[in-house]
């Protein structure tokens, strides 16, 4: 030991510093052991919670939130214990962090707002993982819900991170919560058209489409009356929300083709300009 202290004394310049280093090594090893132990504890807790959630039929959204909270709580406690083993006054450190946290909180109010909104999403549960939703003007499948954002995968493969505060303060449309999903296809026909004939054409088209449900039955309704056309809407039902966008796109084309082939006039508003030549008045000369 004396030989080691002498070597460190020559290397670092002072015997006291060498002794401090030697005393610090066991504490550092002990702190690392504490962190490792808490990591093992977290792994055991995670497996136990997942097993309990499976038996209790807890949905993935609630499970992810619970695991996130437990992870940060357990690992934070491990860090505090490890710092204490290194001789750091954790009480003063936590007090300093608390004061700094207040200052940072004012600067990071949006982040805190998103975290609180995430808790509201967890408790209110307007949707769960895997749902098809439209939120903040974006449509897609809910991939994950974190403390800061809700991540949605769009049909074209984009991953969108929608801030939780936006989710809480906007209208959320879910395409998954109910067994049947209705699709509305607006169109217009000329005022002189026979509406009963138009309705018959489109309902016949719907009965030939295997993607659409017979119950609830398809419907064709009048939605608007104008000087130049009659606004109408085809209403059909699906039981597979996965096909929502594809079927909607197909129906727009099918409605147009069915009415065009039947000779139904589908006018749109136009503006006609007529040029009129004005004759100059003639003057009588003496």
C-alpha positions as CSV (number, residue, x, y, z in Angstrom):
1,X,0.0,0.0,0.0
2,X,2.8,2.4,0.9
3,X,4.5,1.7,-2.4
4,X,1.2,2.4,-4.2
5,X,0.8,5.7,-2.3
6,X,4.3,6.7,-3.0
7,X,3.8,6.0,-6.7
8,X,0.5,8.0,-6.8
9,X,2.2,10.8,-4.7
10,X,4.9,11.1,-7.4
11,X,2.3,11.0,-10.2
12,X,-0.2,13.5,-8.7
13,X,2.1,15.6,-6.7
14,X,0.7,15.3,-3.2
15,X,0.2,12.4,-0.8
16,X,-3.1,13.7,0.3
17,X,-4.5,13.7,-3.2
18,X,-3.2,10.1,-3.7
19,X,-5.0,9.1,-0.5
20,X,-8.2,10.7,-1.7
21,X,-8.0,8.9,-5.0
22,X,-7.6,5.6,-3.2
23,X,-10.5,6.3,-0.9
24,X,-12.7,7.4,-3.8
25,X,-12.1,4.2,-5.9
26,X,-14.1,1.9,-3.5
27,X,-16.9,4.5,-3.2
28,X,-17.1,4.8,-7.0
29,X,-17.2,1.0,-7.3
30,X,-19.9,1.0,-4.7
31,X,-21.9,3.7,-6.5
32,X,-21.6,1.8,-9.8
33,X,-22.9,-1.3,-7.9
34,X,-25.8,0.6,-6.6
35,X,-26.7,1.8,-10.1
36,X,-26.4,-1.7,-11.5
37,X,-28.6,-3.0,-8.6
38,X,-31.3,-0.5,-9.3
39,X,-31.2,-1.3,-13.0
40,X,-31.7,-5.0,-12.1
41,X,-34.6,-4.0,-9.8
42,X,-36.1,-2.0,-12.7
43,X,-35.9,-5.0,-15.0
44,X,-37.6,-7.2,-12.4
45,X,-40.3,-4.6,-11.8
46,X,-40.9,-4.2,-15.5
47,X,-41.4,-7.9,-16.1
48,X,-43.7,-8.2,-13.0
49,X,-45.8,-5.3,-14.1
50,X,-46.1,-6.6,-17.7
51,X,-47.2,-10.0,-16.3
52,X,-49.7,-8.4,-14.0
53,X,-51.0,-6.2,-16.8
54,X,-51.4,-9.2,-19.1
55,X,-53.5,-11.0,-16.5
56,X,-55.6,-7.8,-15.8
57,X,-56.1,-7.1,-19.5
58,X,-54.6,-3.6,-19.1
59,X,-54.3,-1.9,-22.5
60,X,-50.9,-1.0,-24.0
61,X,-51.4,2.8,-23.5
62,X,-51.9,2.5,-19.7
63,X,-49.1,0.0,-19.5
64,X,-46.6,2.2,-21.3
65,X,-47.4,5.2,-19.1
66,X,-47.1,3.1,-16.0
67,X,-43.8,1.6,-17.0
68,X,-42.4,5.1,-18.0
69,X,-43.3,6.5,-14.5
70,X,-41.9,3.5,-12.7
71,X,-38.7,3.6,-14.8
72,X,-37.9,7.2,-14.0
73,X,-38.8,6.8,-10.3
74,X,-36.7,3.8,-9.7
75,X,-33.6,5.0,-11.7
76,X,-33.8,8.4,-10.2
77,X,-33.8,6.9,-6.7
78,X,-30.8,4.8,-7.7
79,X,-28.9,7.9,-8.9
80,X,-29.6,9.7,-5.6
81,X,-28.3,6.7,-3.6
82,X,-25.2,6.5,-5.8
83,X,-24.4,10.2,-5.4
84,X,-24.8,9.8,-1.7
85,X,-22.3,6.9,-1.7
86,X,-19.8,9.2,-3.5
87,X,-20.1,11.6,-0.6
88,X,-22.3,14.2,-2.3
89,X,-24.8,15.9,-0.1
90,X,-28.0,14.9,-2.0
91,X,-30.2,17.0,0.2
92,X,-28.5,20.2,-0.8
93,X,-28.3,18.9,-4.4
94,X,-32.1,18.2,-4.5
95,X,-32.8,21.6,-3.0
96,X,-30.6,23.3,-5.7
97,X,-32.3,21.2,-8.4
98,X,-35.7,22.3,-7.1
99,X,-34.8,25.9,-7.3
100,X,-33.3,25.5,-10.7
101,X,-36.4,23.5,-11.7
102,X,-38.6,26.4,-10.9
103,X,-36.5,28.7,-13.1
104,X,-36.3,26.2,-15.9
105,X,-40.0,25.5,-15.6
106,X,-40.9,29.1,-16.7
107,X,-38.7,28.7,-19.8
108,X,-40.0,25.2,-20.5
109,X,-43.6,25.7,-19.9
110,X,-44.6,24.2,-23.3
111,X,-42.7,21.0,-22.4
112,X,-44.4,20.9,-19.0
113,X,-47.8,21.6,-20.7
114,X,-47.2,18.6,-23.0
115,X,-46.3,16.3,-20.1
116,X,-49.5,17.3,-18.1
117,X,-51.6,16.9,-21.3
118,X,-50.1,13.4,-21.7
119,X,-51.4,12.5,-18.2
120,X,-54.9,13.8,-19.3
121,X,-54.7,11.7,-22.4
122,X,-53.9,8.7,-20.2
123,X,-56.8,9.2,-17.9
124,X,-59.4,10.4,-20.5
125,X,-58.3,7.9,-23.1
126,X,-59.8,9.4,-26.3
127,X,-57.9,6.7,-28.1
128,X,-55.4,3.9,-27.5
129,X,-52.4,2.5,-29.3
130,X,-53.4,1.1,-32.7
131,X,-56.4,3.3,-33.2
132,X,-57.0,5.1,-36.5
133,X,-57.5,8.8,-35.6
134,X,-57.6,12.3,-37.1
135,X,-56.0,14.8,-34.8
136,X,-54.5,18.2,-35.5
137,X,-55.5,17.9,-39.2
138,X,-53.5,14.6,-39.5
139,X,-54.9,11.1,-40.2
140,X,-53.1,7.9,-39.2
141,X,-52.6,5.1,-36.7
142,X,-51.5,5.9,-33.1
143,X,-48.1,4.3,-32.8
144,X,-47.1,5.5,-29.3
145,X,-48.1,8.0,-26.6
146,X,-45.2,9.5,-24.7
147,X,-45.1,12.1,-22.0
148,X,-44.4,14.8,-24.6
149,X,-46.2,13.8,-27.8
150,X,-48.6,11.4,-29.5
151,X,-46.9,9.7,-32.5
152,X,-49.1,8.9,-35.5
153,X,-48.1,7.0,-38.6
154,X,-49.8,8.4,-41.7
155,X,-51.0,6.2,-44.6
156,X,-47.9,7.4,-46.7
157,X,-45.5,6.1,-44.0
158,X,-44.7,9.3,-42.2
159,X,-44.2,9.4,-38.4
160,X,-45.8,12.5,-37.0
161,X,-45.1,13.7,-33.4
162,X,-48.2,15.7,-32.4
163,X,-47.7,17.6,-29.1
164,X,-50.0,16.4,-26.4
165,X,-51.2,19.9,-25.7
166,X,-52.4,20.0,-29.3
167,X,-54.2,16.7,-28.8
168,X,-56.0,18.0,-25.7
169,X,-57.0,21.3,-27.2
170,X,-58.3,20.1,-30.6
171,X,-61.1,17.8,-31.9
172,X,-60.0,14.2,-32.1
173,X,-61.9,12.0,-34.6
174,X,-61.5,8.2,-34.0
175,X,-62.2,5.8,-36.8
176,X,-61.9,2.7,-34.5
177,X,-64.1,3.1,-31.5
178,X,-67.3,1.9,-33.2
179,X,-67.9,-1.2,-35.2
180,X,-69.2,0.6,-38.3
181,X,-67.7,3.6,-40.1
182,X,-69.7,5.8,-42.5
183,X,-68.3,7.4,-45.6
184,X,-70.0,10.5,-47.2
185,X,-69.5,11.2,-50.9
186,X,-70.9,14.7,-51.9
187,X,-71.9,15.4,-55.4
188,X,-74.4,17.6,-57.4
189,X,-76.8,17.1,-60.2
190,X,-78.8,19.5,-62.4
191,X,-82.1,20.8,-61.1
192,X,-84.0,19.2,-64.0
193,X,-82.7,15.7,-63.1
194,X,-85.0,13.0,-61.7
195,X,-83.7,12.6,-58.1
196,X,-85.4,9.2,-57.8
197,X,-83.5,7.9,-60.8
198,X,-80.2,9.3,-59.5
199,X,-80.8,7.6,-56.2
200,X,-81.6,4.3,-57.9
201,X,-78.4,4.4,-60.0
202,X,-76.2,4.9,-57.0
203,X,-77.9,2.4,-54.7
204,X,-77.5,-0.2,-57.5
205,X,-73.9,0.6,-57.7
206,X,-73.5,0.2,-53.9
207,X,-75.1,-3.2,-53.9
208,X,-72.5,-4.4,-56.3
209,X,-69.6,-3.2,-54.1
210,X,-68.6,-6.0,-51.7
211,X,-66.6,-3.5,-49.5
212,X,-69.9,-1.8,-48.4
213,X,-72.3,-3.1,-45.8
214,X,-76.0,-3.9,-46.5
215,X,-76.9,-3.0,-42.9
216,X,-76.8,-0.1,-42.1
217,X,-78.1,0.4,-45.6
218,X,-76.6,2.9,-48.1
219,X,-78.5,6.1,-48.6
220,X,-78.7,9.0,-51.0
221,X,-79.9,12.3,-49.5
222,X,-80.4,15.9,-50.7
223,X,-78.1,18.3,-48.8
224,X,-78.5,21.6,-50.7
225,X,-80.7,23.4,-53.2
226,X,-79.1,26.0,-55.5
227,X,-80.2,27.9,-58.6
228,X,-78.1,25.8,-60.9
229,X,-77.9,22.3,-59.1
230,X,-79.1,20.1,-56.3
231,X,-76.5,19.1,-53.7
232,X,-76.7,15.4,-52.8
233,X,-74.7,13.0,-50.7
234,X,-74.1,9.2,-50.9
235,X,-73.8,7.7,-47.4
236,X,-72.3,4.2,-47.1
237,X,-71.0,2.0,-44.2
238,X,-67.8,0.0,-43.7
239,X,-66.8,-2.5,-41.0
240,X,-63.1,-2.3,-41.8
241,X,-61.5,1.0,-40.9
242,X,-58.3,0.0,-42.6
243,X,-60.0,0.4,-46.0
244,X,-61.5,3.8,-45.2
245,X,-59.2,6.0,-47.4
246,X,-59.0,3.5,-50.2
247,X,-62.8,2.9,-50.4
248,X,-63.4,6.7,-50.2
249,X,-61.2,7.3,-53.2
250,X,-62.7,4.5,-55.2
251,X,-66.3,5.7,-54.5
252,X,-65.6,9.2,-55.8
253,X,-64.6,7.7,-59.1
254,X,-67.4,5.2,-59.1
255,X,-70.1,7.8,-58.4
256,X,-68.8,10.0,-61.2
257,X,-68.6,7.1,-63.7
258,X,-72.0,5.7,-62.8
259,X,-73.7,9.1,-63.2
260,X,-71.8,9.9,-66.4
261,X,-72.7,6.6,-68.1
262,X,-76.4,7.1,-67.1
263,X,-76.3,10.6,-68.8
264,X,-77.0,12.4,-65.6
265,X,-76.0,16.1,-65.9
266,X,-73.6,17.2,-63.1
267,X,-73.3,21.0,-63.6
268,X,-70.9,23.3,-61.7
269,X,-71.2,27.0,-61.2
270,X,-70.0,29.0,-64.1
271,X,-69.7,32.6,-65.0
272,X,-70.7,33.7,-68.5
273,X,-69.5,36.9,-70.0
274,X,-71.4,38.3,-73.1
275,X,-69.8,41.0,-75.2
276,X,-72.4,43.5,-76.6
277,X,-71.4,46.1,-79.2
278,X,-72.9,49.5,-78.5
279,X,-73.6,51.6,-81.6
280,X,-72.5,55.2,-81.4
281,X,-75.4,57.7,-81.7
282,X,-75.5,59.5,-85.0
283,X,-75.4,63.3,-85.2
284,X,-77.3,65.4,-87.6
285,X,-75.4,68.0,-89.5
286,X,-77.0,71.2,-90.9
